[in-house]
Amino acid sequence: MKDIVIDIEAEKTEILKRYRALLRACKSTLQKGDKKLIRKAFEMALESHKGMRRKSGEPYIYHPIAVAQIAAEEIGLGPTSIVCALLHDVVEDTDVSLDDIEREFGKKVALIIDGLTKISGVFDTNSSLQAENFRKMLLTLADDVRVILIKLADRLHNMRTMEFMPRDKQLKLSSETVYLYAPLAHRLGLYAIKSELEDLSMKYMERETYQFIKKRLNEKKAEREKFIRDFIEPLKKVLESQELHSDVFGRPKSIHSIWNKMKKKAIPFEEVYDLFAIRIVLDSAPEHEKAECWKAYSIVTDLYRPNPDRLRDWISSPKANGYESLHTTVMGPRGQWVEVQIRTKRMNEIAEKGFAAHWKYKESSTDSGLDQWVQKVREMLKNPESNALDFLDDFKMNLFSDEIFIFTPKGALIQLPQGATALDFAFEIHTDVGATCIGAKVNHKLVPLGYKLQNGDQVEVITSSKQTPKEDWLNVVVTAKAKAKIKSALKEEKRKIADEGKEILERKMKSLKITYNSDNLHKLSYYFKLLSTQDLFFNVAKGLIDMKDLKEYQASEKVVENKPQDKIENDQVQNLLRSIKTKDSDILLIGEDMQKIDYKLANCCNPIPGDDVFGFITVSDGIKIHRTNCPNAAKLMANYGYRIVKARWTNQQELAFLTGLRITGIDDVGLINKLTTVISNDFKVNIRSITVDSDNGIFEGSIMVYVNDTEHLENLIKRLKMVKGITAVTRFDSAVEVAS
Ligand code: MN
């Protein structure tokens, strides 16, 4: 018993500690009497949530305190919002009524709490929910926009503390968050919260990718930090000497945005260069803001060469959500593009916390600043058609571009790829629902199976017990799941029919006095140009092959003597294999066997001696040698394992092999000359071709050279990397699809 008493005492201390931290966080916005009001709200929340605990086992009151702290610290809201945040779950979860709230805190607070309670009903029950409904709801509920902001703070804290939730709840909250809350935060200019919500959703929805990127970021951290230090140091010196007081630092990009870039550009993590941005935050007087930002820009571009295409001036014309900043991309010391963001302290705060931060800087009455902002937000919500403020479009824009979210009639979210149809949706729900689907209602309107779904559609599937999957359904669906299910249903159907056909054929053959055995069945299949005996049975059952056809076969039987196509191909393969195996081992030795066995180096991966290779027996072009890491290797090995031949290089040759090098660097006069000197003179290597691309100071070249083996190649790469101005040299393979 004693333990529990001590526990509760410790908790009490912790609660008070957290409460005091909250007070410190909102200190700057507090006026006379505010502190008393917050205290009262805290006590009411503490009392009414008494004994309640979160899934983690912590006292429930930690949650409203944390939400209030986010509202104050991360969104910059004032005392009324802090009172509401502390009380946000009271009416919904405890005995306290709205009247109680109104009596104690007045009408304004009661209205906000009422809005919060209604919103939470909308999100947390299974009601149907579409983007348009969502917008309307926000519009009617958000008579006071603080309702939405506190709801965002609430969601952020729930996402931050989600690890104790069951998996299905985690997924539901995450998909809602990425679908509704993150775009909303973006729309309201709350960039920091938007990024965190996206990262947290990804952490639960794409666990492996999230951890993978996180791990990679950590591995490169020291290197990145050194780069940032080297980049910033000279910049700081000049800024100081010009008396621009500033804070200069590197800002990591969010995991979610890195992942988006990888997907959008189809590149691996290693090729994402902008893992961070450099930010210069100036401490400027209001009247000097713009001039000083441009002065800083001038300093940055004196030190580093800018890319003129990537200058963004959101100071002269701020974004609709209030974002102000100057962005430029410059060439860093190691030939790498670096984004630099220049802004003042005020602009930075607005960018991080949204417009709520704005009124802090308005000298006049505190309320009018907030009112103006509320007005702005309301206009945004009211005006989804207007170009700059297209609310719904923004929703779509912020989603994974290749995925859509569809609602079931009960309001559950289903994620499908872009282009998915009503039939895909049906199979996503359940195989049986898909197999018996005859149509669907989308947003209460009847549509055919092939109807292409739009983001936010609500779909009800209509089924009939008489329906069965059809062949042409395969052209209607896009998801792998639906395709596989349809195929297996069709196969099953076909198998049943073929079984009937088998009996029919047996009878017919008997009456024609053709022996029923597998040899004759194969001959029949071949005669009717069918791929398998099952196809033969199927065609018989369907009446496509009848007695007359069988008689014709019988008549031609004497002249026809054939092997199935596959057999011919197999013979070729066997012949080639035999000629290799006449040697002591069954390994193809490349170089030595050159004359005896017909083989070529595949031009999809250009293997050179030293590479790990295998031989692949083609139908018409002898043996092709591929690298084991050739982009086609996995496909070949998986599909045609019997055509793979082990291969090894012999080492007594002095032949030259063609390979490609991709070279990047900082454009410099004479760079090509330096490169060719190293390759031709120092290494005595022949160059077949050079193509060079120079773009805004970046040099990109492809060089095809002849080398002897991998060691030779590695030495050449090493030497090229030492040429001044070169940042990277990599081997590449021309991506020619191999003919198998
Ligand atoms: Mn809550």
XYZ file of C-alpha atoms and ligand atoms in Angstrom:
741
model
C 0.000 0.000 0.000
C 2.797 2.337 0.907
C 4.196 2.184 -2.624
C 0.985 3.489 -4.145
C 0.832 6.401 -1.710
C 4.348 7.437 -2.632
C 3.448 7.011 -6.301
C 0.511 9.363 -6.028
C 2.556 11.940 -4.166
C 5.192 11.809 -6.881
C 2.479 12.197 -9.486
C 1.045 15.214 -7.714
C 4.446 16.836 -7.755
C 4.842 15.981 -11.436
C 1.406 17.416 -12.281
C 2.279 20.683 -10.555
C 5.632 20.763 -12.273
C 3.968 20.397 -15.653
C 1.375 23.015 -14.788
C 4.119 25.494 -13.880
C 5.922 24.793 -17.142
C 2.672 25.627 -18.923
C 2.414 28.938 -17.091
C 5.977 29.782 -18.069
C 5.186 28.974 -21.708
C 2.309 31.444 -21.898
C 3.720 34.097 -19.613
C 4.293 36.618 -22.401
C 0.628 36.752 -23.412
C -0.824 36.906 -19.902
C -2.561 40.025 -18.660
C -4.051 40.890 -15.327
C -6.483 38.225 -14.166
C -5.485 35.684 -16.833
C -3.356 33.635 -14.486
C -6.269 33.238 -12.077
C -8.526 32.045 -14.875
C -5.996 29.482 -16.070
C -5.577 28.252 -12.502
C -9.342 27.824 -12.243
C -9.477 25.863 -15.500
C -6.574 23.698 -14.402
C -8.295 22.902 -11.108
C -11.566 22.055 -12.810
C -9.808 19.756 -15.278
C -7.759 18.152 -12.514
C -10.840 17.530 -10.405
C -13.071 16.196 -13.175
C -10.436 13.918 -14.744
C -9.481 12.633 -11.296
C -8.732 8.909 -11.298
C -8.760 8.726 -15.088
C -5.664 7.382 -16.781
C -4.322 7.318 -20.306
C -3.448 4.100 -22.151
C 0.147 4.614 -21.061
C -0.975 4.467 -17.419
C -0.195 8.133 -16.815
C -2.706 10.427 -15.106
C -5.165 11.768 -17.685
C -4.507 15.401 -16.705
C -1.069 15.198 -18.387
C -2.916 15.281 -21.708
C -4.904 18.550 -21.331
C -1.829 20.224 -19.837
C 0.266 19.108 -22.808
C -2.390 20.262 -25.290
C -2.503 23.665 -23.591
C 1.271 23.836 -23.712
C 1.317 23.081 -27.444
C -1.381 25.730 -27.979
C 0.701 28.305 -26.122
C 4.201 27.384 -27.160
C 3.881 25.943 -30.649
C 0.849 27.791 -31.989
C 1.249 30.960 -29.937
C -2.338 31.103 -28.661
C -3.401 33.308 -25.771
C -5.077 32.776 -22.367
C -8.619 32.041 -23.621
C -7.297 29.200 -25.754
C -5.201 27.874 -22.906
C -8.268 27.761 -20.679
C -10.167 25.934 -23.442
C -7.323 23.513 -24.100
C -7.203 22.578 -20.426
C -10.936 21.924 -20.491
C -11.184 20.411 -23.979
C -12.047 16.846 -22.908
C -14.049 17.771 -19.811
C -17.547 17.983 -21.301
C -17.105 14.896 -23.446
C -15.511 12.620 -20.887
C -16.746 13.780 -17.474
C -19.857 14.985 -15.613
C -19.123 18.642 -16.213
C -21.734 20.230 -18.493
C -21.510 23.101 -20.939
C -23.649 25.144 -18.579
C -21.118 24.602 -15.819
C -18.404 25.864 -18.137
C -20.412 28.897 -19.162
C -21.189 29.762 -15.563
C -17.547 29.540 -14.532
C -15.763 30.870 -17.617
C -18.277 32.778 -19.689
C -19.937 32.367 -23.043
C -16.853 32.537 -25.256
C -15.089 29.626 -23.572
C -18.314 27.612 -23.539
C -18.754 28.132 -27.293
C -15.233 26.946 -28.030
C -15.604 23.876 -25.807
C -18.920 23.141 -27.523
C -17.197 23.298 -30.912
C -14.399 21.023 -29.722
C -16.885 18.489 -28.397
C -18.805 18.470 -31.697
C -15.661 18.158 -33.794
C -14.487 15.249 -31.745
C -17.849 13.561 -32.337
C -17.378 13.995 -36.043
C -13.918 12.519 -36.083
C -14.152 9.781 -33.571
C -17.436 8.080 -34.394
C -18.017 6.159 -37.599
C -19.934 8.903 -39.319
C -19.336 9.367 -43.009
C -16.790 11.965 -43.799
C -15.786 13.500 -47.060
C -13.520 16.365 -47.820
C -16.411 18.611 -48.729
C -18.350 17.712 -45.603
C -15.250 18.268 -43.596
C -14.839 21.749 -44.982
C -18.475 22.637 -44.332
C -18.205 21.303 -40.857
C -15.151 23.371 -40.111
C -16.931 26.378 -41.471
C -19.992 26.013 -39.274
C -18.163 24.868 -36.176
C -15.298 27.220 -36.501
C -17.135 30.378 -35.624
C -14.088 30.697 -33.531
C -11.035 29.395 -35.346
C -9.406 28.596 -32.052
C -11.562 25.477 -32.027
C -9.601 24.145 -34.981
C -6.256 25.184 -33.555
C -6.885 23.522 -30.205
C -8.114 20.432 -32.036
C -4.808 20.396 -33.941
C -2.878 20.680 -30.676
C -4.991 17.833 -29.282
C -4.277 15.642 -32.313
C -0.567 16.444 -32.219
C -0.291 15.362 -28.607
C -2.289 12.192 -29.264
C 0.001 11.357 -32.200
C 3.071 12.001 -30.076
C 1.857 9.590 -27.419
C 0.393 6.878 -29.607
C 2.772 3.994 -28.919
C 0.495 2.456 -26.315
C -2.507 2.349 -28.636
C -3.531 -0.877 -30.388
C -2.243 -1.175 -33.951
C -5.604 -0.656 -35.685
C -6.203 2.540 -33.730
C -2.712 3.746 -34.621
C -3.443 3.189 -38.304
C -6.821 4.886 -38.157
C -5.462 7.946 -36.359
C -2.464 8.097 -38.704
C -4.497 7.969 -41.896
C -6.891 10.624 -40.606
C -3.935 12.730 -39.624
C -2.234 12.550 -42.976
C -5.533 13.006 -44.803
C -7.112 15.823 -42.818
C -5.014 17.333 -40.074
C -1.655 17.754 -41.795
C -3.172 19.548 -44.834
C -5.198 21.667 -42.449
C -2.085 22.633 -40.495
C -0.397 23.454 -43.782
C -3.325 25.558 -44.878
C -3.151 27.470 -41.623
C 0.577 28.066 -42.082
C 1.631 25.850 -39.179
C 4.641 24.342 -40.928
C 6.350 22.833 -37.912
C 3.165 21.080 -36.801
C 2.368 19.956 -40.322
C 5.793 18.302 -40.730
C 5.619 16.649 -37.349
C 2.127 15.276 -38.026
C 3.293 13.845 -41.343
C 6.377 12.263 -39.814
C 4.365 10.750 -36.965
C 1.784 9.315 -39.377
C 4.519 7.826 -41.507
C 6.161 6.350 -38.422
C 3.067 4.198 -37.918
C 1.855 3.711 -41.471
C 5.190 2.927 -43.114
C 7.200 1.719 -40.194
C 10.067 0.136 -42.091
C 10.694 2.961 -44.515
C 10.494 5.459 -41.688
C 13.057 3.607 -39.601
C 15.261 3.073 -42.639
C 15.444 6.758 -43.481
C 15.854 7.694 -39.843
C 18.774 5.314 -39.497
C 20.430 6.597 -42.654
C 20.040 10.191 -41.493
C 21.711 9.298 -38.214
C 24.607 7.539 -39.889
C 25.439 10.611 -41.953
C 24.799 13.069 -39.163
C 28.386 13.910 -38.251
C 29.354 14.376 -41.877
C 26.340 16.594 -42.503
C 27.002 18.701 -39.444
C 30.565 19.285 -40.501
C 29.373 20.354 -43.932
C 26.900 22.778 -42.364
C 29.590 24.213 -40.069
C 31.940 24.759 -42.990
C 29.175 26.357 -45.008
C 27.986 28.659 -42.238
C 31.286 29.865 -40.818
C 32.354 32.312 -43.544
C 28.747 33.442 -43.864
C 28.488 34.355 -40.202
C 31.711 36.353 -40.339
C 30.548 38.556 -43.190
C 27.049 38.995 -41.725
C 28.603 40.181 -38.466
C 31.042 42.501 -40.174
C 28.079 44.110 -41.954
C 26.294 44.433 -38.597
C 23.454 42.123 -39.497
C 22.539 40.406 -36.256
C 21.393 36.956 -37.062
C 21.096 33.338 -36.162
C 22.405 30.994 -38.858
C 21.794 27.265 -38.659
C 21.049 24.101 -40.613
C 17.491 22.774 -40.611
C 16.963 19.078 -41.311
C 14.137 18.240 -43.703
C 11.430 15.950 -42.388
C 11.593 12.209 -42.983
C 8.235 12.403 -44.704
C 9.426 15.035 -47.158
C 12.587 13.048 -47.929
C 10.438 9.966 -48.586
C 8.159 12.006 -50.832
C 11.148 13.181 -52.826
C 12.446 9.609 -53.165
C 9.079 8.496 -54.488
C 8.477 11.473 -56.734
C 11.878 11.314 -58.405
C 12.201 7.516 -58.069
C 15.639 7.826 -56.504
C 17.313 6.001 -53.597
C 18.040 7.768 -50.323
C 21.682 8.324 -51.314
C 20.614 10.535 -54.179
C 18.472 12.914 -52.150
C 20.779 15.879 -51.779
C 18.712 18.433 -49.906
C 18.479 16.654 -46.589
C 18.649 20.034 -44.901
C 18.361 23.739 -45.590
C 20.416 26.597 -44.200
C 18.358 29.218 -42.432
C 19.378 32.781 -41.679
C 17.091 34.436 -39.142
C 17.731 38.168 -38.890
C 16.999 40.294 -35.884
C 15.666 43.272 -37.817
C 13.689 46.323 -36.813
C 10.250 46.274 -38.518
C 11.129 49.093 -40.922
C 14.364 47.414 -42.100
C 13.112 43.863 -42.585
C 12.965 43.712 -46.341
C 16.167 45.651 -47.001
C 18.147 43.554 -44.551
C 16.887 40.284 -45.975
C 18.081 41.333 -49.419
C 21.366 42.485 -47.934
C 21.815 39.010 -46.457
C 20.908 37.525 -49.829
C 23.628 39.582 -51.443
C 26.170 38.327 -48.888
C 25.180 34.686 -49.423
C 25.444 34.960 -53.189
C 28.795 36.753 -52.967
C 30.139 33.714 -51.137
C 28.313 30.990 -53.055
C 27.105 30.892 -56.601
C 23.278 30.994 -56.798
C 21.018 29.123 -59.172
C 19.033 31.979 -60.738
C 16.072 29.693 -61.435
C 15.564 28.956 -57.802
C 15.108 32.366 -56.248
C 11.781 32.696 -54.412
C 10.698 36.019 -52.997
C 7.833 35.541 -50.572
C 8.676 38.774 -48.824
C 7.416 41.056 -51.577
C 4.410 38.790 -52.091
C 3.738 36.537 -49.089
C 1.924 33.215 -49.504
C -1.792 33.071 -48.820
C -1.227 31.446 -45.458
C 1.029 34.305 -44.386
C 4.400 32.710 -45.126
C 7.176 35.228 -45.739
C 10.737 34.272 -46.624
C 13.463 34.611 -49.206
C 14.692 31.321 -50.662
C 17.697 30.731 -52.841
C 19.704 27.690 -53.851
C 23.464 28.044 -54.025
C 26.399 25.858 -54.911
C 28.154 24.684 -51.767
C 31.918 24.206 -51.458
C 31.688 20.554 -52.491
C 29.659 21.089 -55.601
C 26.370 20.355 -53.926
C 23.235 22.486 -54.153
C 22.161 23.946 -50.822
C 18.909 25.745 -50.130
C 19.246 28.937 -48.097
C 16.208 30.504 -46.431
C 16.484 34.129 -45.345
C 13.901 35.713 -43.072
C 13.494 37.843 -39.962
C 12.590 36.644 -36.486
C 9.012 37.768 -36.979
C 8.711 35.965 -40.311
C 10.248 32.863 -38.808
C 7.755 32.789 -35.995
C 4.851 33.161 -38.406
C 6.284 30.400 -40.566
C 6.597 28.052 -37.634
C 3.459 28.885 -35.694
C 1.181 30.318 -38.325
C -0.680 33.558 -38.226
C -1.389 33.241 -34.532
C 2.112 34.484 -33.958
C 1.257 37.542 -35.960
C -0.695 39.510 -33.452
C 2.200 39.451 -31.058
C 3.913 41.855 -33.385
C 0.956 44.132 -33.869
C 1.487 47.150 -31.658
C -2.198 48.030 -31.536
C -4.844 46.115 -29.642
C -4.023 42.446 -29.215
C -7.523 41.365 -30.164
C -7.762 43.127 -33.498
C -4.696 41.254 -34.761
C -6.248 37.939 -33.868
C -9.597 38.975 -35.311
C -7.971 39.854 -38.598
C -6.366 36.495 -38.715
C -9.583 34.698 -37.828
C -11.206 36.629 -40.635
C -8.519 35.495 -43.058
C -8.899 31.855 -42.102
C -12.644 32.063 -42.426
C -12.314 33.520 -45.895
C -10.028 30.676 -46.848
C -12.540 28.135 -45.688
C -15.445 29.892 -47.340
C -13.774 30.258 -50.661
C -12.593 26.897 -51.900
C -12.933 27.878 -55.546
C -10.553 30.802 -55.505
C -7.232 29.960 -57.034
C -4.699 30.834 -54.391
C -6.833 29.498 -51.600
C -8.168 26.354 -53.111
C -8.835 24.479 -49.947
C -9.871 21.166 -51.404
C -7.147 21.208 -53.958
C -4.712 21.747 -51.172
C -6.048 18.621 -49.572
C -5.276 16.642 -52.658
C -1.916 18.270 -53.146
C -0.739 17.243 -49.759
C -1.653 13.638 -50.094
C 0.677 11.142 -51.544
C 0.107 12.029 -55.143
C -0.267 8.412 -56.180
C -2.739 7.414 -53.508
C -6.382 8.210 -52.889
C -8.482 7.871 -49.761
C -11.945 6.394 -50.056
C -14.592 6.155 -47.388
C -16.833 3.200 -46.647
C -20.509 3.935 -45.895
C -19.590 3.742 -42.210
C -16.830 6.315 -42.613
C -13.807 4.033 -42.446
C -10.871 5.092 -44.614
C -9.545 2.820 -47.343
C -6.306 3.688 -49.118
C -6.110 2.855 -52.832
C -3.715 3.722 -55.652
C -4.630 6.514 -58.037
C -6.823 5.219 -60.850
C -8.466 2.542 -58.699
C -12.033 1.657 -59.649
C -15.196 0.746 -57.768
C -14.315 -2.913 -58.405
C -10.851 -2.466 -56.833
C -12.579 -1.012 -53.804
C -14.944 -4.008 -53.619
C -12.028 -6.452 -53.629
C -10.251 -4.331 -51.053
C -13.231 -4.761 -48.726
C -13.434 -8.541 -49.155
C -12.795 -11.143 -51.855
C -16.429 -12.259 -51.799
C -17.669 -8.691 -52.058
C -15.462 -8.207 -55.120
C -16.424 -11.515 -56.723
C -20.146 -10.767 -56.515
C -19.981 -7.040 -57.244
C -22.418 -5.781 -59.888
C -21.993 -2.053 -59.352
C -21.548 0.620 -56.714
C -22.972 3.801 -55.340
C -20.439 6.604 -55.220
C -21.602 9.525 -53.139
C -25.075 7.973 -53.372
C -25.050 7.846 -57.182
C -25.145 4.560 -59.072
C -21.963 3.898 -61.078
C -20.596 0.941 -63.108
C -17.832 -1.401 -61.930
C -15.147 0.413 -63.892
C -15.899 3.816 -62.382
C -12.620 5.574 -61.489
C -12.711 6.700 -57.871
C -11.803 10.206 -56.763
C -10.104 11.172 -53.556
C -12.664 11.518 -50.771
C -15.400 9.477 -52.512
C -17.731 7.495 -50.343
C -18.451 4.097 -51.879
C -21.135 1.534 -51.226
C -20.735 -1.772 -53.093
C -23.762 -3.489 -54.619
C -23.539 -7.282 -54.894
C -25.600 -10.106 -56.332
C -25.295 -13.801 -55.501
C -25.654 -14.595 -59.215
C -22.524 -12.623 -60.158
C -19.210 -14.342 -60.916
C -15.828 -12.830 -61.878
C -15.431 -12.169 -65.605
C -12.357 -12.236 -67.832
C -12.682 -8.567 -68.812
C -12.641 -7.531 -65.158
C -8.877 -7.817 -65.418
C -8.937 -4.671 -67.547
C -11.117 -2.873 -65.048
C -8.996 -3.223 -61.915
C -5.581 -1.738 -61.132
C -4.675 -3.148 -57.723
C -2.531 -6.260 -57.575
C -4.840 -7.691 -54.955
C -7.966 -7.496 -57.141
C -6.079 -8.825 -60.171
C -4.805 -11.848 -58.259
C -8.231 -12.612 -56.809
C -9.940 -12.369 -60.186
C -7.314 -14.562 -61.840
C -7.580 -17.250 -59.231
C -11.384 -17.191 -59.435
C -11.235 -17.486 -63.225
C -8.730 -20.308 -62.956
C -10.915 -22.166 -60.525
C -13.903 -21.674 -62.814
C -11.902 -22.880 -65.800
C -10.683 -25.923 -63.906
C -14.246 -26.962 -63.145
C -15.261 -26.640 -66.781
C -12.126 -28.470 -67.937
C -12.993 -31.399 -65.661
C -16.289 -31.755 -67.499
C -14.496 -31.476 -70.852
C -12.081 -34.205 -69.890
C -14.889 -36.734 -69.564
C -16.487 -35.628 -72.813
C -13.204 -35.908 -74.698
C -12.460 -39.327 -73.280
C -15.811 -40.572 -74.586
C -15.328 -38.993 -78.002
C -11.807 -40.370 -78.397
C -13.053 -43.814 -77.478
C -15.720 -43.720 -80.153
C -13.092 -42.611 -82.709
C -10.784 -45.375 -81.503
C -8.017 -42.969 -80.514
C -6.175 -44.223 -77.452
C -6.711 -41.963 -74.488
C -3.168 -41.361 -73.196
C -1.013 -38.386 -72.422
C 0.968 -38.684 -75.641
C -2.163 -38.361 -77.742
C -3.514 -35.584 -75.569
C -0.308 -33.619 -76.179
C -0.574 -34.244 -79.895
C -4.170 -33.014 -79.846
C -3.224 -29.890 -77.898
C -0.493 -29.140 -80.365
C -2.762 -29.738 -83.333
C -5.362 -27.302 -81.988
C -2.594 -24.818 -81.068
C -3.405 -24.978 -77.385
C -0.880 -24.463 -74.621
C -1.993 -27.227 -72.295
C -4.229 -30.255 -72.041
C -6.359 -28.249 -69.635
C -7.026 -25.765 -72.443
C -7.928 -28.713 -74.610
C -10.472 -30.026 -72.098
C -11.847 -26.517 -71.647
C -12.371 -26.055 -75.388
C -14.079 -29.423 -75.640
C -16.439 -28.559 -72.795
C -17.228 -25.209 -74.383
C -18.023 -26.959 -77.694
C -15.176 -25.162 -79.466
C -13.701 -28.535 -80.408
C -16.285 -31.079 -81.536
C -16.469 -34.458 -83.233
C -15.835 -32.966 -86.664
C -12.593 -31.341 -85.500
C -11.433 -34.551 -83.903
C -12.055 -36.441 -87.151
C -10.011 -33.902 -89.081
C -7.199 -34.417 -86.610
C -7.411 -38.149 -87.056
C -7.101 -37.752 -90.823
C -4.015 -35.543 -90.541
C -2.418 -37.599 -87.809
C -0.366 -39.705 -90.176
C 1.543 -36.720 -91.602
C 1.950 -34.693 -88.460
C 4.903 -35.418 -86.296
C 5.756 -32.671 -83.958
C 7.340 -31.619 -80.768
C 5.869 -28.890 -78.620
C 7.536 -25.490 -78.995
C 8.905 -25.549 -75.496
C 10.694 -28.798 -76.243
C 12.609 -27.321 -79.184
C 13.835 -24.474 -77.090
C 14.820 -26.881 -74.385
C 16.862 -28.943 -76.817
C 18.867 -25.900 -77.811
C 19.557 -25.128 -74.204
C 20.573 -28.726 -73.535
C 22.949 -28.701 -76.501
C 24.678 -25.577 -75.322
C 24.857 -26.899 -71.785
C 26.396 -30.138 -73.023
C 29.083 -28.300 -74.943
C 30.039 -26.436 -71.781
C 29.988 -29.555 -69.670
C 32.364 -31.466 -71.886
C 35.032 -29.498 -70.076
C 36.224 -30.595 -66.660
C 33.770 -28.407 -64.803
C 30.386 -27.041 -65.692
C 31.582 -23.490 -65.297
C 31.822 -21.364 -68.389
C 35.278 -19.816 -68.446
C 35.103 -16.499 -70.191
C 38.141 -15.694 -72.272
C 39.334 -19.243 -72.709
C 36.218 -20.663 -74.330
C 35.789 -17.666 -76.527
C 36.211 -19.556 -79.791
C 34.416 -22.740 -78.960
C 31.260 -21.442 -77.420
C 29.217 -18.641 -78.790
C 28.808 -16.024 -76.108
C 28.529 -12.256 -75.882
C 28.708 -9.685 -73.119
C 25.277 -8.312 -72.352
C 24.927 -4.647 -73.170
C 22.461 -4.020 -70.358
C 25.193 -4.224 -67.728
C 28.486 -4.245 -69.701
C 30.379 -6.752 -67.557
C 34.138 -6.477 -67.331
C 36.649 -9.000 -65.956
C 36.508 -9.020 -62.179
C 32.750 -8.535 -62.090
C 30.604 -11.262 -60.606
C 28.893 -12.765 -63.642
C 26.673 -15.556 -64.922
C 25.823 -16.836 -68.374
C 22.297 -16.834 -69.718
C 21.336 -19.033 -72.659
C 19.206 -17.077 -75.078
C 17.016 -18.655 -77.710
C 18.603 -17.106 -80.756
C 21.720 -15.313 -79.637
C 23.908 -17.868 -77.868
C 25.048 -17.247 -74.311
C 24.936 -13.746 -72.885
C 27.151 -12.815 -69.950
C 25.462 -10.617 -67.321
C 26.672 -9.110 -64.074
C 24.972 -10.723 -61.087
C 23.840 -7.254 -60.006
C 22.501 -6.489 -63.477
C 19.050 -4.903 -63.263
C 17.738 -7.817 -65.341
C 19.466 -10.574 -63.365
C 16.777 -11.174 -60.786
C 14.107 -11.468 -63.464
C 16.161 -13.872 -65.574
C 17.133 -16.081 -62.662
C 13.619 -16.192 -61.312
C 11.933 -17.038 -64.605
C 14.480 -19.087 -66.482
C 16.615 -20.750 -63.833
C 17.351 -23.705 -66.143
C 18.988 -21.409 -68.675
C 21.534 -19.996 -66.231
C 25.142 -21.096 -66.605
C 27.813 -20.478 -64.007
C 30.533 -18.308 -65.449
C 33.930 -17.116 -64.361
C 36.609 -14.924 -65.912
C 39.960 -16.415 -66.789
C 42.758 -14.086 -65.899
C 45.263 -14.473 -68.677
C 43.824 -11.953 -71.051
C 44.637 -8.462 -72.146
C 41.329 -7.613 -73.723
C 39.596 -4.301 -73.365
C 36.005 -4.041 -72.208
C 33.621 -1.184 -72.612
C 32.263 0.458 -69.493
C 30.613 3.762 -68.619
C 31.620 6.395 -66.089
C 29.364 9.148 -64.844
C 31.286 12.182 -63.667
C 29.949 15.196 -61.822
C 31.770 18.262 -60.684
C 31.927 21.997 -60.657
C 32.164 23.389 -64.134
C 35.596 24.709 -64.731
C 37.472 25.758 -67.817
C 39.640 22.942 -68.991
C 37.947 20.292 -66.902
C 37.294 18.049 -69.881
C 40.858 18.478 -70.962
C 42.095 17.440 -67.522
C 39.823 14.399 -67.570
C 40.881 13.175 -70.964
C 44.530 13.688 -70.069
C 44.182 11.422 -67.056
C 42.275 8.791 -69.014
C 44.260 8.756 -72.238
C 47.783 9.739 -71.195
C 48.141 8.596 -67.605
C 46.066 5.447 -67.921
C 46.453 4.727 -71.619
C 42.787 3.917 -71.782
C 40.806 4.360 -74.958
C 37.761 6.595 -74.862
C 34.850 5.633 -77.063
C 32.597 8.594 -76.375
C 32.116 11.602 -74.132
C 28.909 13.461 -73.532
C 28.944 16.510 -71.314
C 26.184 18.550 -69.805
C 26.880 21.816 -68.095
C 24.111 23.530 -66.202
C 24.536 26.543 -63.982
C 28.012 25.697 -62.899
C 27.377 21.989 -62.510
C 29.281 19.672 -64.772
C 27.805 16.312 -65.655
C 29.506 13.982 -68.080
C 29.257 10.399 -69.304
C 32.380 8.769 -70.644
C 32.551 5.354 -72.269
C 36.007 3.827 -71.877
C 37.729 0.510 -72.528
C 39.291 -1.096 -69.458
C 40.853 -4.493 -68.753
C 39.146 -5.446 -65.521
C 37.575 -4.142 -62.336
C 40.903 -3.397 -60.704
C 41.930 -1.320 -63.674
C 38.597 0.474 -63.518
C 38.823 1.140 -59.786
C 42.268 2.672 -60.148
C 40.998 4.898 -62.915
C 38.034 6.042 -60.804
C 40.334 6.739 -57.857
C 42.616 8.835 -60.012
C 39.738 10.772 -61.625
C 38.312 11.639 -58.229
C 41.591 13.399 -57.453
C 41.105 15.843 -60.331
C 40.277 19.258 -58.891
C 36.623 20.194 -59.304
C 35.381 16.597 -59.640
C 32.889 15.639 -56.931
C 31.798 12.173 -57.948
C 32.773 9.400 -60.344
C 30.549 6.352 -60.628
C 30.306 3.423 -62.972
C 27.017 3.094 -64.801
C 25.339 0.604 -67.055
C 23.367 1.577 -70.078
C 19.840 0.582 -69.240
C 19.068 -1.495 -72.309
C 16.353 -4.031 -71.698
C 17.715 -7.495 -72.378
C 16.005 -9.763 -74.892
C 15.577 -13.140 -73.309
Mn -7.933 15.295 -26.115
